[in-house]
Coordinates of C-alpha atoms and ligand atoms in Angstrom, one line a residue:
M1 CA -14.4 -21.0 12.8
V2 CA -12.5 -20.5 15.9
D3 CA -9.2 -18.4 15.1
V4 CA -6.8 -17.8 17.7
V5 CA -5.0 -14.1 17.0
D6 CA -3.8 -11.9 19.4
N7 CA -5.3 -8.5 19.5
V8 CA -2.7 -6.5 17.4
T9 CA -2.8 -8.9 14.6
R10 CA -6.5 -8.9 14.4
S11 CA -6.7 -5.3 14.3
R12 CA -4.6 -5.4 11.9
M13 CA -6.6 -7.9 9.8
M14 CA -9.3 -6.0 10.4
S15 CA -8.1 -2.9 9.0
G16 CA -7.0 -5.2 5.7
I17 CA -10.7 -6.2 5.7
R18 CA -12.4 -3.0 5.5
G19 CA -10.4 -2.8 1.9
R20 CA -11.1 1.1 0.5
D21 CA -11.0 4.1 2.4
T22 CA -9.0 2.6 5.0
K23 CA -6.9 5.2 7.0
P24 CA -3.7 5.3 5.1
E25 CA -5.4 5.8 1.7
I26 CA -7.4 9.4 2.6
L27 CA -4.5 10.5 5.0
I28 CA -2.0 10.1 1.5
R29 CA -5.1 11.2 -0.6
S30 CA -5.2 14.4 1.7
L31 CA -1.7 14.7 1.9
L32 CA -1.1 14.9 -2.1
H33 CA -4.2 17.1 -2.5
R34 CA -2.5 19.8 0.0
H35 CA 0.6 19.1 -1.9
G36 CA -1.2 20.6 -5.2
F37 CA -1.6 17.5 -6.8
R38 CA -5.3 16.2 -8.5
F39 CA -5.5 12.6 -8.9
R40 CA -8.4 10.1 -9.6
L41 CA -9.9 7.4 -7.4
Y42 CA -10.3 3.5 -7.9
V43 CA -9.7 2.9 -11.6
H44 CA -10.0 -0.8 -11.7
D45 CA -8.8 -0.9 -15.7
L46 CA -5.3 -0.6 -14.1
P47 CA -3.1 -3.7 -13.1
G48 CA -3.3 -4.3 -9.0
K49 CA -6.5 -1.4 -9.2
P50 CA -3.9 1.6 -7.4
D51 CA -5.4 3.3 -4.9
I52 CA -4.6 6.9 -6.7
V53 CA -4.1 7.1 -10.1
L54 CA -2.1 10.6 -11.4
P55 CA -2.5 10.6 -14.9
R56 CA -0.9 14.1 -15.5
Y57 CA 2.3 12.7 -13.7
H58 CA 2.1 9.4 -15.4
A59 CA 2.2 7.6 -12.1
V60 CA -0.1 5.8 -9.4
V61 CA -0.1 5.2 -5.8
F62 CA -0.2 1.6 -3.9
V63 CA -0.6 2.2 -0.3
H64 CA 0.0 -1.0 1.4
G65 CA -1.1 -2.3 4.7
C66 CA 2.1 -4.6 5.6
F67 CA 0.4 -7.3 7.3
W68 CA -1.5 -7.9 3.6
H69 CA 1.3 -7.3 1.3
G70 CA 3.7 -8.8 3.9
H71 CA 6.4 -6.1 4.1
D72 CA 9.7 -7.0 5.8
C73 CA 9.3 -4.5 8.8
P74 CA 8.3 -4.4 12.6
L75 CA 4.3 -4.3 11.6
F76 CA 4.4 -7.5 9.6
K77 CA 4.3 -10.8 12.0
W78 CA 3.1 -13.8 11.4
P79 CA -0.2 -15.1 13.0
R80 CA 0.2 -17.8 15.1
S81 CA -2.4 -20.1 14.0
R82 CA -3.1 -21.2 10.6
P83 CA 0.6 -21.1 9.5
E84 CA 0.2 -22.3 5.9
F85 CA -3.0 -20.6 5.0
W86 CA -1.3 -17.1 6.0
R87 CA 1.8 -18.1 4.1
E88 CA -0.1 -19.1 1.1
K89 CA -2.4 -16.1 1.1
I90 CA 0.3 -13.3 1.6
K91 CA 2.8 -15.2 -0.8
R92 CA -0.1 -15.0 -3.4
N93 CA -0.7 -11.1 -2.6
Q94 CA 3.1 -10.4 -2.7
E95 CA 2.8 -12.4 -6.5
N96 CA 0.1 -10.3 -7.2
D97 CA 1.9 -7.2 -6.3
N98 CA 5.1 -7.7 -8.3
R99 CA 2.8 -8.9 -11.0
A100 CA 1.1 -6.0 -11.0
R101 CA 3.8 -3.3 -11.1
E102 CA 5.9 -5.2 -13.9
A103 CA 3.0 -4.8 -15.8
L104 CA 2.8 -0.9 -15.3
L105 CA 6.2 -0.1 -15.4
A106 CA 5.9 -2.0 -18.5
S107 CA 3.2 0.1 -20.2
G108 CA 5.0 3.5 -19.1
W109 CA 3.1 4.3 -15.5
R110 CA 5.6 5.2 -12.8
V111 CA 4.5 3.0 -9.6
G112 CA 5.0 4.4 -6.1
V113 CA 4.6 2.2 -3.6
V114 CA 3.7 3.6 0.7
W115 CA 4.0 1.3 3.4
E116 CA 1.6 1.3 6.3
C117 CA 4.6 1.7 8.5
V118 CA 5.8 4.8 7.4
L119 CA 2.4 6.5 8.8
R120 CA 1.5 4.1 11.7
G121 CA 5.4 2.7 12.9
A122 CA 7.7 4.4 15.4
G123 CA 9.5 6.2 13.1
K124 CA 6.9 8.1 11.2
N125 CA 7.2 10.8 9.9
I126 CA 4.0 12.0 7.5
E127 CA 5.2 15.2 6.4
G128 CA 8.6 13.7 5.2
V129 CA 6.2 10.9 3.3
A130 CA 4.4 13.6 1.8
Q131 CA 7.5 15.3 0.5
S132 CA 8.9 12.2 -1.2
L133 CA 6.0 11.2 -2.8
A134 CA 5.6 15.6 -4.2
D135 CA 9.6 15.2 -4.9
W136 CA 8.9 11.7 -7.0
L137 CA 5.8 12.9 -8.8
R138 CA 7.8 16.0 -10.0
S139 CA 10.8 13.8 -11.2
D140 CA 11.7 10.9 -14.1
T141 CA 12.1 8.3 -11.5
P142 CA 9.9 5.3 -12.5
L143 CA 9.6 3.9 -9.0
I144 CA 9.6 5.1 -5.8
E145 CA 8.9 3.2 -2.1
V146 CA 8.5 5.1 1.4
R147 CA 8.6 2.6 4.2
E148 CA 9.5 3.3 7.9
Ligands
LIG1 ZN1 5.8 -2.1 6.7

């Protein structure tokens, strides 16, 4: 199947396809580690398979790619080809994200979402992200979204 997407979209798609251990996840893990947090990886029995689980803080963290999760931000652009396919796919991903988040919150987990754009976008502020997450982990706040 020949698919026509621009290079930026393609590399964004490929970085999503690589799945676990994409760079943004590694970055967030090392930031948290440097701030003294210890955590578990790949906890498959939790809804949505969070990227990072911090049982001591009753917290999980997702690192979301802006393309795959359909973020309303400058990193997201619809591919020019097969609009129906992508609309359906990304809508499904968003529904899964929402379901997982509700299930986690309902069972007493706190949920952090770090969007790729805050790590890669024009206004990126890596140390600010680390500080926001650290402050949130030490708080009682159920939900945080860190985005550009
Ligand atoms: Zn984004």
